């Protein structure tokens, strides 16, 4: 069946865009009530072949989020520090790896180490999240879920540090990084991890609070006035979440990455390349030379978060969202084409 543009399809993409742009629990809570109000009963189909594009879409979604949202984002945060620290050097005014240019950045990383470098640290990511889910699940027997999430993040702060180290460092540099168990390092990570985990928890649980407070009873027909109320409340939640993302979650993430990177040995080479030295990346000590010659405190990292750095990260995040929405559009197009109306 030929695909025809459908308002539900466009609404799905619109909802996907905002749920990708704004951090949430992963089940697309933003605009969910509005979507349910307009959506008819989904068409049923036994076409098992539809699992193929859906599965491919999920894989591409995860890979895009990891490569752009974590690997390139982490390098970009440090790249902006490196530019700030080396503005007096003529050859280093422009970095060879500008991570806001997705194709160029991906190509340079691919030429340097292939797909493995694009997925740098993905094994540590799986380890961290498996441990985080297990610890948080265990803590929920004693604490509410939000508190359990925050405490699990703090307890695993060093594991997250190792994940970041394996993301921004080439493999041959990891031998200089000590394994988890450094109490002083964990203490330095507690505050930025606590702030970021708290921001993450706020983003995860606020939509559910609004949804449960104004959700209509099941099987009850929604009136025009009720529909307008649902749409307005969804827009309000969307605005609150967007503000929290810009002024709470993103700055706290930047501060966490800065503190984690500053705790690495100064002689470690990173994946940030310069025009004058394309054969090797900048060393950690060179990146932070104009800022602080020792590990950053959380307050110092917070002071380094400027409008320029926020806008750079937001630009990269927006490009990632467009890529994800493009993947979603292709998958939904295939599904709508194959699903009987």
mmCIF file of C-alpha atoms in Angstrom:
data_model
loop_
_atom_site.group_PDB
_atom_site.id
_atom_site.type_symbol
_atom_site.label_atom_id
_atom_site.label_comp_id
_atom_site.label_asym_id
_atom_site.label_seq_id
_atom_site.Cartn_x
_atom_site.Cartn_y
_atom_site.Cartn_z
ATOM 1 C CA UNK A 1 0.000 0.000 0.000
ATOM 2 C CA UNK A 2 1.411 3.380 -0.971
ATOM 3 C CA UNK A 3 2.202 5.681 1.916
ATOM 4 C CA UNK A 4 0.083 8.780 2.342
ATOM 5 C CA UNK A 5 0.761 11.603 4.765
ATOM 6 C CA UNK A 6 -1.307 11.109 7.889
ATOM 7 C CA UNK A 7 -1.883 13.590 10.730
ATOM 8 C CA UNK A 8 -1.186 10.881 13.320
ATOM 9 C CA UNK A 9 2.132 10.198 11.624
ATOM 10 C CA UNK A 10 3.072 13.885 11.774
ATOM 11 C CA UNK A 11 1.951 14.098 15.401
ATOM 12 C CA UNK A 12 4.118 11.071 16.199
ATOM 13 C CA UNK A 13 7.161 12.748 14.650
ATOM 14 C CA UNK A 14 6.400 16.003 16.464
ATOM 15 C CA UNK A 15 6.167 14.154 19.761
ATOM 16 C CA UNK A 16 9.319 12.184 18.984
ATOM 17 C CA UNK A 17 11.212 15.411 18.306
ATOM 18 C CA UNK A 18 10.428 16.907 21.707
ATOM 19 C CA UNK A 19 10.987 13.659 23.609
ATOM 20 C CA UNK A 20 14.372 13.374 21.926
ATOM 21 C CA UNK A 21 15.295 16.999 22.472
ATOM 22 C CA UNK A 22 14.320 16.888 26.148
ATOM 23 C CA UNK A 23 15.694 14.205 28.451
ATOM 24 C CA UNK A 24 13.027 11.944 29.945
ATOM 25 C CA UNK A 25 12.440 8.399 31.134
ATOM 26 C CA UNK A 26 12.656 6.892 27.660
ATOM 27 C CA UNK A 27 8.967 6.049 27.173
ATOM 28 C CA UNK A 28 8.186 9.395 25.504
ATOM 29 C CA UNK A 29 6.111 10.965 28.319
ATOM 30 C CA UNK A 30 6.058 14.472 26.835
ATOM 31 C CA UNK A 31 2.885 15.244 24.864
ATOM 32 C CA UNK A 32 1.729 11.689 25.601
ATOM 33 C CA UNK A 33 -1.764 12.700 26.751
ATOM 34 C CA UNK A 34 -2.282 14.939 23.734
ATOM 35 C CA UNK A 35 -1.144 12.136 21.473
ATOM 36 C CA UNK A 36 -3.507 9.650 23.120
ATOM 37 C CA UNK A 37 -6.404 12.082 22.765
ATOM 38 C CA UNK A 38 -5.959 12.383 18.997
ATOM 39 C CA UNK A 39 -4.842 8.845 18.262
ATOM 40 C CA UNK A 40 -7.292 6.229 17.080
ATOM 41 C CA UNK A 41 -6.974 2.572 17.920
ATOM 42 C CA UNK A 42 -3.829 1.288 16.194
ATOM 43 C CA UNK A 43 -4.295 -1.010 13.255
ATOM 44 C CA UNK A 44 -3.581 -4.659 13.983
ATOM 45 C CA UNK A 45 -1.312 -6.671 11.739
ATOM 46 C CA UNK A 46 0.363 -10.057 11.818
ATOM 47 C CA UNK A 47 3.129 -9.035 9.426
ATOM 48 C CA UNK A 48 6.220 -10.234 11.254
ATOM 49 C CA UNK A 49 8.434 -8.512 8.685
ATOM 50 C CA UNK A 50 7.595 -5.211 10.379
ATOM 51 C CA UNK A 51 9.948 -6.272 13.171
ATOM 52 C CA UNK A 52 12.884 -5.791 10.793
ATOM 53 C CA UNK A 53 12.607 -1.998 10.307
ATOM 54 C CA UNK A 54 11.575 -1.539 13.936
ATOM 55 C CA UNK A 55 14.633 -3.459 15.171
ATOM 56 C CA UNK A 56 16.962 -1.646 12.782
ATOM 57 C CA UNK A 57 15.469 1.645 13.927
ATOM 58 C CA UNK A 58 16.132 0.811 17.576
ATOM 59 C CA UNK A 59 19.739 -0.144 16.819
ATOM 60 C CA UNK A 60 20.344 3.041 14.822
ATOM 61 C CA UNK A 61 18.694 5.052 17.585
ATOM 62 C CA UNK A 62 20.992 3.627 20.258
ATOM 63 C CA UNK A 63 24.123 4.015 18.131
ATOM 64 C CA UNK A 64 23.258 7.609 17.222
ATOM 65 C CA UNK A 65 22.597 8.513 20.839
ATOM 66 C CA UNK A 66 25.880 6.983 21.952
ATOM 67 C CA UNK A 67 28.162 8.295 19.210
ATOM 68 C CA UNK A 68 26.779 11.834 19.046
ATOM 69 C CA UNK A 69 25.187 12.247 22.452
ATOM 70 C CA UNK A 70 28.041 10.801 24.474
ATOM 71 C CA UNK A 71 31.308 10.345 22.551
ATOM 72 C CA UNK A 72 31.232 13.511 20.447
ATOM 73 C CA UNK A 73 29.527 15.507 23.204
ATOM 74 C CA UNK A 74 32.198 14.584 25.766
ATOM 75 C CA UNK A 75 34.981 15.484 23.342
ATOM 76 C CA UNK A 76 33.253 18.750 22.421
ATOM 77 C CA UNK A 77 33.067 19.814 26.072
ATOM 78 C CA UNK A 78 36.811 19.314 26.441
ATOM 79 C CA UNK A 79 37.490 20.795 23.017
ATOM 80 C CA UNK A 80 35.979 24.105 24.085
ATOM 81 C CA UNK A 81 38.258 24.113 27.135
ATOM 82 C CA UNK A 82 41.217 23.361 24.878
ATOM 83 C CA UNK A 83 40.358 26.261 22.592
ATOM 84 C CA UNK A 84 40.045 28.582 25.553
ATOM 85 C CA UNK A 85 43.380 27.415 26.900
ATOM 86 C CA UNK A 86 45.224 27.862 23.613
ATOM 87 C CA UNK A 87 43.826 31.011 22.047
ATOM 88 C CA UNK A 88 47.257 32.570 22.213
ATOM 89 C CA UNK A 89 48.712 29.898 19.924
ATOM 90 C CA UNK A 90 48.316 30.797 16.260
ATOM 91 C CA UNK A 91 48.228 27.255 15.016
ATOM 92 C CA UNK A 92 45.643 26.156 17.541
ATOM 93 C CA UNK A 93 42.993 28.802 17.137
ATOM 94 C CA UNK A 94 40.903 26.264 15.280
ATOM 95 C CA UNK A 95 40.720 22.673 16.313
ATOM 96 C CA UNK A 96 41.124 20.005 13.693
ATOM 97 C CA UNK A 97 38.189 18.182 15.219
ATOM 98 C CA UNK A 98 35.176 20.458 15.463
ATOM 99 C CA UNK A 99 32.604 18.129 16.938
ATOM 100 C CA UNK A 100 29.722 20.364 15.980
ATOM 101 C CA UNK A 101 30.415 19.309 12.378
ATOM 102 C CA UNK A 102 29.102 15.770 12.591
ATOM 103 C CA UNK A 103 30.363 14.365 9.303
ATOM 104 C CA UNK A 104 33.828 15.839 9.693
ATOM 105 C CA UNK A 105 34.166 14.800 13.323
ATOM 106 C CA UNK A 106 32.925 11.279 12.641
ATOM 107 C CA UNK A 107 35.227 10.948 9.631
ATOM 108 C CA UNK A 108 38.304 12.005 11.624
ATOM 109 C CA UNK A 109 37.522 9.590 14.434
ATOM 110 C CA UNK A 110 36.819 6.819 11.929
ATOM 111 C CA UNK A 111 40.123 7.403 10.129
ATOM 112 C CA UNK A 112 41.937 7.437 13.458
ATOM 113 C CA UNK A 113 40.523 4.214 14.837
ATOM 114 C CA UNK A 114 37.624 2.918 12.789
ATOM 115 C CA UNK A 115 34.207 2.062 14.157
ATOM 116 C CA UNK A 116 35.793 0.985 17.434
ATOM 117 C CA UNK A 117 36.833 4.567 18.148
ATOM 118 C CA UNK A 118 33.372 5.896 17.322
ATOM 119 C CA UNK A 119 32.022 3.458 19.907
ATOM 120 C CA UNK A 120 34.799 4.206 22.386
ATOM 121 C CA UNK A 121 33.827 3.150 25.893
ATOM 122 C CA UNK A 122 30.613 1.374 24.955
ATOM 123 C CA UNK A 123 31.628 -1.695 26.949
ATOM 124 C CA UNK A 124 32.107 0.442 30.045
ATOM 125 C CA UNK A 125 28.750 2.082 29.349
ATOM 126 C CA UNK A 126 27.015 -1.300 29.411
ATOM 127 C CA UNK A 127 28.843 -2.215 32.610
ATOM 128 C CA UNK A 128 27.928 1.062 34.291
ATOM 129 C CA UNK A 129 24.241 0.906 33.417
ATOM 130 C CA UNK A 130 23.960 -2.765 34.367
ATOM 131 C CA UNK A 131 25.475 -1.958 37.760
ATOM 132 C CA UNK A 132 23.374 1.198 38.128
ATOM 133 C CA UNK A 133 20.110 -0.619 37.411
ATOM 134 C CA UNK A 134 21.024 -3.410 39.830
ATOM 135 C CA UNK A 135 22.097 -1.077 42.641
ATOM 136 C CA UNK A 136 19.103 1.222 42.174
ATOM 137 C CA UNK A 137 16.754 -1.768 42.176
ATOM 138 C CA UNK A 138 18.299 -2.997 45.397
ATOM 139 C CA UNK A 139 18.051 0.432 47.013
ATOM 140 C CA UNK A 140 14.354 0.755 46.145
ATOM 141 C CA UNK A 141 13.665 -1.797 48.871
ATOM 142 C CA UNK A 142 14.719 0.887 51.365
ATOM 143 C CA UNK A 143 14.257 4.195 49.545
ATOM 144 C CA UNK A 144 11.855 5.822 47.076
ATOM 145 C CA UNK A 145 12.836 5.375 43.433
ATOM 146 C CA UNK A 146 14.137 8.954 42.939
ATOM 147 C CA UNK A 147 16.374 8.741 46.003
ATOM 148 C CA UNK A 148 17.553 5.280 44.962
ATOM 149 C CA UNK A 149 18.539 6.587 41.526
ATOM 150 C CA UNK A 150 20.537 9.459 43.024
ATOM 151 C CA UNK A 151 22.273 7.313 45.638
ATOM 152 C CA UNK A 152 23.151 4.642 43.071
ATOM 153 C CA UNK A 153 24.724 7.308 40.856
ATOM 154 C CA UNK A 154 26.819 8.636 43.747
ATOM 155 C CA UNK A 155 27.959 5.170 44.799
ATOM 156 C CA UNK A 156 28.983 4.381 41.220
ATOM 157 C CA UNK A 157 30.655 7.743 40.586
ATOM 158 C CA UNK A 158 34.028 6.117 39.956
ATOM 159 C CA UNK A 159 32.509 3.604 37.551
ATOM 160 C CA UNK A 160 31.065 6.510 35.587
ATOM 161 C CA UNK A 161 34.500 8.146 35.688
ATOM 162 C CA UNK A 162 36.056 5.034 34.132
ATOM 163 C CA UNK A 163 33.376 5.113 31.429
ATOM 164 C CA UNK A 164 34.218 8.737 30.619
ATOM 165 C CA UNK A 165 37.947 7.980 30.616
ATOM 166 C CA UNK A 166 37.473 5.132 28.159
ATOM 167 C CA UNK A 167 35.387 7.452 25.991
ATOM 168 C CA UNK A 168 37.776 10.374 25.631
ATOM 169 C CA UNK A 169 41.092 8.483 25.739
ATOM 170 C CA UNK A 170 42.609 6.163 23.126
ATOM 171 C CA UNK A 171 43.056 2.604 24.290
ATOM 172 C CA UNK A 172 46.829 2.887 24.615
ATOM 173 C CA UNK A 173 46.384 5.655 27.206
ATOM 174 C CA UNK A 174 44.122 3.693 29.544
ATOM 175 C CA UNK A 175 47.089 2.038 31.239
ATOM 176 C CA UNK A 176 47.795 5.356 32.967
ATOM 177 C CA UNK A 177 44.324 5.451 34.576
ATOM 178 C CA UNK A 178 43.989 3.632 37.869
ATOM 179 C CA UNK A 179 41.085 1.273 38.451
ATOM 180 C CA UNK A 180 38.129 2.162 40.721
ATOM 181 C CA UNK A 181 38.965 2.228 44.403
ATOM 182 C CA UNK A 182 40.593 5.638 44.802
ATOM 183 C CA UNK A 183 38.754 7.186 47.753
ATOM 184 C CA UNK A 184 40.102 10.696 47.142
ATOM 185 C CA UNK A 185 38.965 10.580 43.537
ATOM 186 C CA UNK A 186 35.528 9.349 44.583
ATOM 187 C CA UNK A 187 35.215 12.223 47.066
ATOM 188 C CA UNK A 188 36.049 14.716 44.303
ATOM 189 C CA UNK A 189 33.335 13.171 42.128
ATOM 190 C CA UNK A 190 30.583 13.060 44.749
ATOM 191 C CA UNK A 191 29.311 16.637 44.451
ATOM 192 C CA UNK A 192 29.165 16.939 40.629
ATOM 193 C CA UNK A 193 27.682 13.447 40.409
ATOM 194 C CA UNK A 194 25.085 14.306 43.044
ATOM 195 C CA UNK A 195 24.057 17.471 41.203
ATOM 196 C CA UNK A 196 23.823 15.708 37.845
ATOM 197 C CA UNK A 197 21.919 12.731 39.263
ATOM 198 C CA UNK A 198 19.474 15.098 40.961
ATOM 199 C CA UNK A 199 18.920 16.974 37.705
ATOM 200 C CA UNK A 200 18.445 13.687 35.882
ATOM 201 C CA UNK A 201 15.909 12.549 38.471
ATOM 202 C CA UNK A 202 13.945 15.776 38.138
ATOM 203 C CA UNK A 203 13.764 15.269 34.380
ATOM 204 C CA UNK A 204 12.660 11.668 34.807
ATOM 205 C CA UNK A 205 9.888 12.060 37.364
ATOM 206 C CA UNK A 206 8.257 15.454 36.751
ATOM 207 C CA UNK A 207 6.214 14.337 33.692
ATOM 208 C CA UNK A 208 4.825 11.362 35.615
ATOM 209 C CA UNK A 209 3.636 13.644 38.428
ATOM 210 C CA UNK A 210 1.706 15.860 36.028
ATOM 211 C CA UNK A 211 0.359 12.877 34.108
ATOM 212 C CA UNK A 212 -1.065 11.203 37.202
ATOM 213 C CA UNK A 213 -2.580 14.421 38.540
ATOM 214 C CA UNK A 214 -4.682 15.347 35.513
ATOM 215 C CA UNK A 215 -5.100 12.098 33.603
ATOM 216 C CA UNK A 216 -8.782 11.480 32.724
ATOM 217 C CA UNK A 217 -10.488 8.316 33.982
ATOM 218 C CA UNK A 218 -10.134 5.333 31.654
ATOM 219 C CA UNK A 219 -12.809 4.827 28.972
ATOM 220 C CA UNK A 220 -14.162 8.319 29.580
ATOM 221 C CA UNK A 221 -14.761 10.426 26.485
ATOM 222 C CA UNK A 222 -12.746 13.628 26.478
ATOM 223 C CA UNK A 223 -14.677 16.843 25.856
ATOM 224 C CA UNK A 224 -13.370 19.796 23.858
ATOM 225 C CA UNK A 225 -12.726 21.721 27.069
ATOM 226 C CA UNK A 226 -10.958 18.734 28.567
ATOM 227 C CA UNK A 227 -8.878 18.315 25.436
ATOM 228 C CA UNK A 228 -7.806 21.963 25.526
ATOM 229 C CA UNK A 229 -6.865 21.549 29.175
ATOM 230 C CA UNK A 230 -4.766 18.481 28.361
ATOM 231 C CA UNK A 231 -2.998 20.251 25.489
ATOM 232 C CA UNK A 232 -2.259 23.326 27.612
ATOM 233 C CA UNK A 233 -0.945 21.250 30.494
ATOM 234 C CA UNK A 234 1.257 19.257 28.120
ATOM 235 C CA UNK A 235 2.670 22.484 26.709
ATOM 236 C CA UNK A 236 3.298 23.751 30.253
ATOM 237 C CA UNK A 237 5.150 20.559 31.183
ATOM 238 C CA UNK A 238 7.088 20.807 27.934
ATOM 239 C CA UNK A 239 8.189 24.343 28.766
ATOM 240 C CA UNK A 240 9.207 23.405 32.301
ATOM 241 C CA UNK A 241 11.176 20.414 31.090
ATOM 242 C CA UNK A 242 12.913 22.420 28.384
ATOM 243 C CA UNK A 243 13.937 25.061 30.935
ATOM 244 C CA UNK A 244 15.207 22.380 33.309
ATOM 245 C CA UNK A 245 17.189 20.798 30.484
ATOM 246 C CA UNK A 246 18.852 24.067 29.486
ATOM 247 C CA UNK A 247 19.557 25.479 32.924
ATOM 248 C CA UNK A 248 19.952 22.377 35.088
ATOM 249 C CA UNK A 249 20.664 19.099 33.288
ATOM 250 C CA UNK A 250 23.022 20.274 30.544
ATOM 251 C CA UNK A 251 25.169 22.529 32.794
ATOM 252 C CA UNK A 252 25.451 19.805 35.433
ATOM 253 C CA UNK A 253 26.508 17.293 32.769
ATOM 254 C CA UNK A 254 29.167 19.668 31.437
ATOM 255 C CA UNK A 255 30.495 20.250 34.953
ATOM 256 C CA UNK A 256 30.625 16.505 35.616
ATOM 257 C CA UNK A 257 32.596 15.803 32.425
ATOM 258 C CA UNK A 258 35.023 18.632 33.218
ATOM 259 C CA UNK A 259 35.670 17.350 36.740
ATOM 260 C CA UNK A 260 36.075 13.774 35.524
ATOM 261 C CA UNK A 261 38.521 14.782 32.787
ATOM 262 C CA UNK A 262 40.573 16.931 35.162
ATOM 263 C CA UNK A 263 41.080 13.883 37.398
ATOM 264 C CA UNK A 264 42.872 12.029 34.602
ATOM 265 C CA UNK A 265 46.693 11.992 34.589
ATOM 266 C CA UNK A 266 47.970 15.200 32.904
ATOM 267 C CA UNK A 267 50.163 13.227 30.494
ATOM 268 C CA UNK A 268 47.267 11.257 28.995
ATOM 269 C CA UNK A 269 46.542 12.024 25.348
ATOM 270 C CA UNK A 270 42.893 12.551 24.437
ATOM 271 C CA UNK A 271 40.885 12.275 21.229
ATOM 272 C CA UNK A 272 41.039 16.053 20.719
ATOM 273 C CA UNK A 273 43.308 16.731 17.764
ATOM 274 C CA UNK A 274 44.838 20.066 16.745
ATOM 275 C CA UNK A 275 45.938 21.373 13.366
ATOM 276 C CA UNK A 276 49.575 21.563 14.411
ATOM 277 C CA UNK A 277 49.672 18.066 15.926
ATOM 278 C CA UNK A 278 47.311 15.794 14.070
ATOM 279 C CA UNK A 279 49.356 12.694 14.879
ATOM 280 C CA UNK A 280 48.407 12.796 18.540
ATOM 281 C CA UNK A 281 45.682 14.287 20.640
ATOM 282 C CA UNK A 282 45.987 17.015 23.210
ATOM 283 C CA UNK A 283 47.153 15.959 26.616
ATOM 284 C CA UNK A 284 44.889 16.461 29.599
ATOM 285 C CA UNK A 285 47.421 18.836 31.148
ATOM 286 C CA UNK A 286 47.436 20.970 27.994
ATOM 287 C CA UNK A 287 43.652 21.211 27.953
ATOM 288 C CA UNK A 288 43.439 22.498 31.515
ATOM 289 C CA UNK A 289 46.745 24.404 31.555
ATOM 290 C CA UNK A 290 45.152 27.871 31.430
ATOM 291 C CA UNK A 291 42.402 26.948 33.870
ATOM 292 C CA UNK A 292 43.833 24.876 36.665
ATOM 293 C CA UNK A 293 46.910 22.703 36.882
ATOM 294 C CA UNK A 294 45.254 20.319 39.309
ATOM 295 C CA UNK A 295 41.918 18.494 39.464
ATOM 296 C CA UNK A 296 38.943 20.824 39.226
ATOM 297 C CA UNK A 297 36.604 21.352 42.124
ATOM 298 C CA UNK A 298 32.885 21.259 41.387
ATOM 299 C CA UNK A 299 32.618 25.011 41.967
ATOM 300 C CA UNK A 300 35.455 25.712 39.526
ATOM 301 C CA UNK A 301 33.841 23.527 36.884
ATOM 302 C CA UNK A 302 30.541 25.346 37.371
ATOM 303 C CA UNK A 303 32.252 28.697 36.827
ATOM 304 C CA UNK A 304 33.614 27.447 33.502
ATOM 305 C CA UNK A 305 30.129 26.842 32.097
ATOM 306 C CA UNK A 306 29.540 29.816 29.836
ATOM 307 C CA UNK A 307 26.902 30.670 27.271
ATOM 308 C CA UNK A 308 29.226 29.733 24.418
ATOM 309 C CA UNK A 309 29.875 26.245 25.762
ATOM 310 C CA UNK A 310 26.173 25.699 26.439
ATOM 311 C CA UNK A 311 25.239 26.796 22.921
ATOM 312 C CA UNK A 312 27.895 24.545 21.378
ATOM 313 C CA UNK A 313 26.600 21.523 23.272
ATOM 314 C CA UNK A 314 23.010 22.465 22.519
ATOM 315 C CA UNK A 315 23.816 22.719 18.814
ATOM 316 C CA UNK A 316 25.332 19.240 18.790
ATOM 317 C CA UNK A 317 22.398 17.897 20.788
ATOM 318 C CA UNK A 318 19.974 19.432 18.302
ATOM 319 C CA UNK A 319 21.764 17.791 15.385
ATOM 320 C CA UNK A 320 21.555 14.454 17.162
ATOM 321 C CA UNK A 321 17.821 14.972 17.629
ATOM 322 C CA UNK A 322 17.346 15.672 13.925
ATOM 323 C CA UNK A 323 19.204 12.461 13.082
ATOM 324 C CA UNK A 324 17.011 10.487 15.479
ATOM 325 C CA UNK A 325 13.811 12.014 14.123
ATOM 326 C CA UNK A 326 14.988 11.147 10.614
ATOM 327 C CA UNK A 327 15.453 7.520 11.656
ATOM 328 C CA UNK A 328 12.014 7.529 13.275
ATOM 329 C CA UNK A 329 10.433 9.027 10.155
ATOM 330 C CA UNK A 330 11.884 6.286 7.952
ATOM 331 C CA UNK A 331 10.800 3.517 10.332
ATOM 332 C CA UNK A 332 7.279 4.900 10.725
ATOM 333 C CA UNK A 333 6.971 5.389 6.975
ATOM 334 C CA UNK A 334 7.785 1.729 6.385
ATOM 335 C CA UNK A 335 5.400 0.623 9.125
ATOM 336 C CA UNK A 336 2.556 2.811 7.849
ATOM 337 C CA UNK A 337 3.154 1.546 4.306
ATOM 338 C CA UNK A 338 2.921 -2.078 5.389
ATOM 339 C CA UNK A 339 0.134 -1.741 7.937
ATOM 340 C CA UNK A 340 -3.424 -1.997 6.566
ATOM 341 C CA UNK A 341 -5.505 1.090 7.226
#
